[in-house]
Tab-separated table of C-alpha atoms in Angstrom:
chain	number	residue	atom	x	y	z
A	252	UNK	CA	227.822	24.898	-60.063
A	253	UNK	CA	227.297	28.075	-62.034
A	254	UNK	CA	229.825	30.248	-63.830
A	255	UNK	CA	229.668	32.617	-60.864
A	256	UNK	CA	230.460	29.744	-58.506
A	257	UNK	CA	233.440	28.744	-60.634
A	258	UNK	CA	234.860	32.263	-60.707
A	259	UNK	CA	234.323	32.667	-56.962
A	260	UNK	CA	236.100	29.376	-56.215
A	261	UNK	CA	239.027	30.359	-58.459
A	262	UNK	CA	239.386	33.745	-56.761
A	263	UNK	CA	239.199	32.129	-53.342
A	264	UNK	CA	242.023	29.810	-54.328
A	265	UNK	CA	244.086	32.635	-55.819
A	266	UNK	CA	243.604	34.523	-52.560
A	267	UNK	CA	245.026	31.570	-50.641
A	268	UNK	CA	247.949	31.351	-53.049
A	269	UNK	CA	248.688	35.077	-52.987
A	270	UNK	CA	247.932	35.796	-49.346
A	271	UNK	CA	245.120	38.287	-49.913
A	272	UNK	CA	241.318	38.482	-49.852
A	273	UNK	CA	239.188	37.173	-52.759
A	274	UNK	CA	237.585	40.597	-53.174
A	275	UNK	CA	241.015	42.097	-53.876
A	276	UNK	CA	240.802	40.569	-57.353
A	277	UNK	CA	237.634	42.501	-58.186
A	278	UNK	CA	238.948	45.836	-56.923
A	279	UNK	CA	239.972	48.526	-59.406
A	280	UNK	CA	242.980	49.449	-57.296
A	281	UNK	CA	246.133	47.325	-57.284
A	282	UNK	CA	247.782	46.258	-54.046
A	283	UNK	CA	250.904	44.601	-52.672
A	284	UNK	CA	250.764	41.848	-50.052
A	285	UNK	CA	253.461	39.803	-48.352
A	286	UNK	CA	253.720	36.267	-49.663
A	287	UNK	CA	253.634	33.367	-47.227
A	288	UNK	CA	253.278	29.608	-47.268
A	289	UNK	CA	249.753	28.234	-46.890
A	290	UNK	CA	248.754	24.574	-46.413
A	291	UNK	CA	245.815	24.949	-48.818
A	292	UNK	CA	247.778	26.589	-51.659
A	293	UNK	CA	248.097	24.913	-55.036
A	294	UNK	CA	250.603	22.156	-54.421
A	295	UNK	CA	252.916	22.921	-57.339
A	296	UNK	CA	253.552	26.491	-56.193
A	297	UNK	CA	256.833	27.299	-54.488
A	298	UNK	CA	255.817	29.620	-51.679
A	299	UNK	CA	256.554	32.167	-50.507
A	300	UNK	CA	256.731	33.964	-53.855
A	301	UNK	CA	259.639	36.234	-54.639
A	302	UNK	CA	257.333	38.326	-56.780
A	303	UNK	CA	254.049	37.278	-58.370
A	304	UNK	CA	251.534	39.517	-60.136
A	305	UNK	CA	247.982	38.221	-60.581
A	306	UNK	CA	245.046	39.921	-62.265
A	307	UNK	CA	241.520	38.830	-63.072
A	308	UNK	CA	241.077	41.808	-65.374
A	309	UNK	CA	240.780	44.557	-62.772
A	310	UNK	CA	243.592	45.637	-60.517
A	311	UNK	CA	246.696	43.640	-59.676
A	312	UNK	CA	247.486	41.685	-56.543
A	313	UNK	CA	251.265	41.578	-56.170
A	314	UNK	CA	252.406	38.903	-53.727
A	315	UNK	CA	256.048	39.577	-52.858
A	316	UNK	CA	258.821	39.047	-50.357
A	317	UNK	CA	259.271	41.846	-47.836
A	318	UNK	CA	262.323	43.409	-49.475
A	319	UNK	CA	260.447	44.020	-52.734
A	320	UNK	CA	257.361	45.779	-51.361
A	321	UNK	CA	258.490	49.289	-52.231
A	322	UNK	CA	259.839	48.381	-55.670
A	323	UNK	CA	256.726	46.513	-56.749
A	324	UNK	CA	254.360	49.073	-55.226
A	325	UNK	CA	256.024	51.820	-57.257
A	326	UNK	CA	255.768	49.702	-60.410
A	327	UNK	CA	252.069	48.808	-60.190
A	328	UNK	CA	251.175	52.395	-59.276
A	329	UNK	CA	253.116	53.861	-62.200
A	330	UNK	CA	251.512	51.922	-65.071
A	331	UNK	CA	247.960	50.793	-65.926
A	332	UNK	CA	247.338	47.273	-64.674
A	333	UNK	CA	247.007	45.724	-68.128
A	334	UNK	CA	250.379	47.129	-69.223
A	335	UNK	CA	252.178	45.830	-66.123
A	336	UNK	CA	252.049	42.375	-67.716
A	337	UNK	CA	253.665	43.296	-71.017
A	338	UNK	CA	256.694	44.998	-72.474
A	339	UNK	CA	257.951	47.667	-72.608
A	340	UNK	CA	256.654	48.381	-69.084
A	341	UNK	CA	257.567	44.927	-67.848
A	342	UNK	CA	261.238	45.716	-68.502
A	343	UNK	CA	261.070	48.258	-65.686
A	344	UNK	CA	260.114	45.572	-63.197
A	345	UNK	CA	262.547	43.105	-64.761
A	346	UNK	CA	265.479	45.508	-64.415
A	347	UNK	CA	264.644	46.190	-60.765
A	348	UNK	CA	264.404	42.472	-60.019
A	349	UNK	CA	267.645	41.666	-61.803
A	350	UNK	CA	269.514	44.147	-59.611
A	351	UNK	CA	268.490	41.942	-56.690
A	352	UNK	CA	269.368	38.610	-58.299
A	353	UNK	CA	265.917	37.742	-59.632
A	354	UNK	CA	264.390	37.398	-63.096
A	355	UNK	CA	260.899	37.228	-64.514
A	356	UNK	CA	260.362	33.525	-65.159
A	357	UNK	CA	256.748	32.596	-65.911
A	358	UNK	CA	254.105	34.482	-67.898
A	359	UNK	CA	250.869	32.537	-68.153
A	360	UNK	CA	247.176	32.858	-68.905
A	361	UNK	CA	244.631	30.734	-67.073
A	362	UNK	CA	241.257	29.568	-68.357
A	363	UNK	CA	238.041	28.525	-66.597
A	364	UNK	CA	235.116	26.638	-68.145
A	365	UNK	CA	232.032	28.446	-69.396
A	366	UNK	CA	229.277	26.087	-68.279
A	367	UNK	CA	226.935	27.548	-70.891
A	368	UNK	CA	229.274	26.286	-73.612
A	369	UNK	CA	231.038	23.313	-72.058
A	370	UNK	CA	230.004	20.008	-73.594
A	371	UNK	CA	231.796	16.835	-74.728
A	372	UNK	CA	233.036	17.415	-78.263
A	373	UNK	CA	233.063	14.572	-80.808
A	374	UNK	CA	236.235	12.601	-81.399
A	375	UNK	CA	237.099	10.550	-84.477
A	376	UNK	CA	238.728	7.942	-82.274
A	377	UNK	CA	237.569	5.770	-79.398
A	378	UNK	CA	237.870	7.529	-76.041
A	379	UNK	CA	238.348	5.906	-72.659
A	380	UNK	CA	238.173	7.287	-69.143
A	381	UNK	CA	241.463	6.625	-67.344
A	382	UNK	CA	242.388	6.472	-63.662
A	383	UNK	CA	245.709	6.579	-61.742
A	384	UNK	CA	246.166	2.815	-62.116
A	385	UNK	CA	246.128	3.336	-65.905
A	386	UNK	CA	248.864	5.992	-65.804
A	387	UNK	CA	251.737	3.844	-64.527
A	388	UNK	CA	253.225	3.131	-67.970
A	389	UNK	CA	252.448	6.580	-69.410
A	390	UNK	CA	255.063	8.748	-67.701
A	391	UNK	CA	256.919	9.328	-70.957
A	392	UNK	CA	257.991	12.510	-72.792
A	393	UNK	CA	255.095	12.312	-75.262
A	394	UNK	CA	252.630	12.648	-72.382
A	395	UNK	CA	254.627	15.218	-70.416
A	396	UNK	CA	251.953	17.922	-70.540
A	397	UNK	CA	249.118	15.650	-69.467
A	398	UNK	CA	251.014	13.868	-66.681
A	399	UNK	CA	253.772	14.955	-64.308
A	400	UNK	CA	256.110	12.272	-63.022
A	401	UNK	CA	257.478	14.540	-60.268
A	402	UNK	CA	253.969	14.879	-58.822
A	403	UNK	CA	252.385	11.660	-60.050
A	404	UNK	CA	250.460	11.289	-56.804
A	405	UNK	CA	248.340	14.275	-57.894
A	406	UNK	CA	247.361	12.836	-61.297
A	407	UNK	CA	243.823	11.679	-60.681
A	408	UNK	CA	241.757	11.370	-63.883
A	409	UNK	CA	242.218	11.273	-67.635
A	410	UNK	CA	240.601	10.699	-71.010
A	411	UNK	CA	242.549	8.911	-73.734
A	412	UNK	CA	241.946	8.687	-77.488
A	413	UNK	CA	242.823	5.352	-79.094
A	414	UNK	CA	243.507	4.341	-82.687
A	415	UNK	CA	242.648	0.687	-82.165
A	416	UNK	CA	244.874	-0.064	-79.147
A	417	UNK	CA	247.334	2.776	-79.699
A	418	UNK	CA	247.048	5.766	-77.372
A	419	UNK	CA	247.195	8.825	-79.653
A	420	UNK	CA	245.955	11.578	-77.340
A	421	UNK	CA	245.733	12.081	-73.602
A	422	UNK	CA	244.091	14.714	-71.424
A	423	UNK	CA	244.705	14.287	-67.716
A	424	UNK	CA	244.269	16.380	-64.613
A	425	UNK	CA	246.113	16.884	-61.363
A	426	UNK	CA	244.424	17.586	-58.041
A	427	UNK	CA	246.475	20.704	-57.378
A	428	UNK	CA	244.271	21.871	-54.507
A	429	UNK	CA	241.073	20.898	-52.745
A	430	UNK	CA	238.666	22.597	-55.140
A	431	UNK	CA	240.458	22.863	-58.498
A	432	UNK	CA	241.966	20.297	-60.880
A	433	UNK	CA	244.330	21.391	-63.638
A	434	UNK	CA	244.053	19.896	-67.147
A	435	UNK	CA	247.019	19.095	-69.392
A	436	UNK	CA	246.778	17.741	-72.942
A	437	UNK	CA	249.068	15.904	-75.374
A	438	UNK	CA	248.411	14.529	-78.864
A	439	UNK	CA	250.930	12.550	-80.910
A	440	UNK	CA	252.308	14.640	-83.827
A	441	UNK	CA	250.806	12.472	-86.583
A	442	UNK	CA	247.321	12.841	-85.071
A	443	UNK	CA	247.190	16.581	-84.549
A	444	UNK	CA	244.805	19.014	-86.272
A	445	UNK	CA	241.946	16.528	-86.092
A	446	UNK	CA	240.156	18.028	-83.095
A	447	UNK	CA	241.438	15.368	-80.693
A	448	UNK	CA	242.875	17.844	-78.162
A	449	UNK	CA	239.631	19.789	-77.800
A	450	UNK	CA	237.561	16.618	-77.705
A	451	UNK	CA	239.608	15.138	-74.864
A	452	UNK	CA	239.905	18.415	-72.963
A	453	UNK	CA	236.165	19.072	-73.104
A	454	UNK	CA	235.283	15.525	-72.077
A	455	UNK	CA	237.685	15.616	-69.141
A	456	UNK	CA	236.373	19.014	-68.045
A	457	UNK	CA	232.826	17.621	-68.002
A	458	UNK	CA	233.976	14.692	-65.878
A	459	UNK	CA	235.709	17.034	-63.440
A	460	UNK	CA	232.593	19.187	-63.052
A	461	UNK	CA	230.573	16.012	-62.405
A	462	UNK	CA	232.875	15.438	-59.426
A	463	UNK	CA	232.075	18.910	-58.111
A	464	UNK	CA	235.593	20.221	-58.804
A	465	UNK	CA	236.597	23.214	-60.918
A	466	UNK	CA	238.687	22.366	-63.987
A	467	UNK	CA	241.269	24.935	-65.009
A	468	UNK	CA	243.691	25.202	-67.912
A	469	UNK	CA	246.980	27.071	-68.201
A	470	UNK	CA	248.772	28.239	-71.340
A	471	UNK	CA	251.832	30.335	-72.025
A	472	UNK	CA	250.784	33.551	-73.741
A	473	UNK	CA	252.709	32.592	-76.897
A	474	UNK	CA	251.127	29.131	-77.169
A	475	UNK	CA	248.365	29.975	-79.632
A	476	UNK	CA	247.528	26.335	-80.271
A	477	UNK	CA	246.982	25.667	-76.584
A	478	UNK	CA	244.838	28.778	-76.125
A	479	UNK	CA	242.723	27.823	-79.143
A	480	UNK	CA	242.255	24.364	-77.687
A	481	UNK	CA	241.063	25.848	-74.397
A	482	UNK	CA	238.558	28.142	-76.104
A	483	UNK	CA	237.276	25.451	-78.466
A	484	UNK	CA	236.827	23.147	-75.471
A	485	UNK	CA	234.498	25.601	-73.734
A	486	UNK	CA	236.984	27.539	-71.608
A	487	UNK	CA	237.415	31.304	-71.395
A	488	UNK	CA	240.337	33.481	-70.200
A	489	UNK	CA	240.041	34.112	-66.453
A	490	UNK	CA	243.291	35.414	-64.979
A	491	UNK	CA	246.924	36.106	-65.782
A	492	UNK	CA	250.101	35.727	-63.752
A	493	UNK	CA	253.713	36.853	-63.988
A	494	UNK	CA	256.111	35.165	-61.581
A	495	UNK	CA	259.760	35.876	-60.777
A	496	UNK	CA	262.359	33.329	-59.711
A	497	UNK	CA	265.998	33.494	-58.711
A	498	UNK	CA	268.589	33.948	-61.459
A	499	UNK	CA	269.948	30.514	-60.586
A	500	UNK	CA	266.538	28.925	-61.185
A	501	UNK	CA	266.078	30.677	-64.524
A	502	UNK	CA	269.599	29.770	-65.651
A	503	UNK	CA	269.026	26.146	-64.691
A	504	UNK	CA	265.776	26.024	-66.668
A	505	UNK	CA	267.532	27.493	-69.721
A	506	UNK	CA	270.275	24.864	-69.779
């Protein structure tokens, strides 16, 4: 694969998820499309979207339910695309959604590997390649970013760092769709700031590419440590998303 292949595959998947065409993400103009379920969408997504804005740095593709078409169209036409993802403009969309019982829920940045920079970084500890059979005893809070117990059937590959026989860091990936595997990383508090996270993330990304899949990495915009890990590991920012959920869902997540 090349970097162009990776970006193309990511846009093709985003098009499946959003219900649009891949070329819509390279257009300067923003557009609204109706969201719908798709059997090839990323498996953790709850489709159809209420309202989801996605941008690869050009225009916006807004994937929405039918009743929000006019509201969202007016919003993305009123403000420059880059400002639609940040306050104060985002309050305009948030207020309109709240009137209908919805709230902005997720704001995330996604990263793709730069194959010109991706390489296994050194680790001060022994590293081991792990498989689903090795994960059975690891569905614990300390590994909650690397592994997901609710979707454990998707967890397919990992790299662990060991201090003797003690697991101190874990990067693992989930097969969220046919072409792309998502990486999550955890390091025990006493072992952080030693480069373990980037070492494991980079090594796992290399293993994923070897399997002809595209690794991707997601971070909340405020998670500076996670974003730094992605960049140090050989990833670069690729796309951003803002997603709305029902008020009930947001309230439940806040409890």
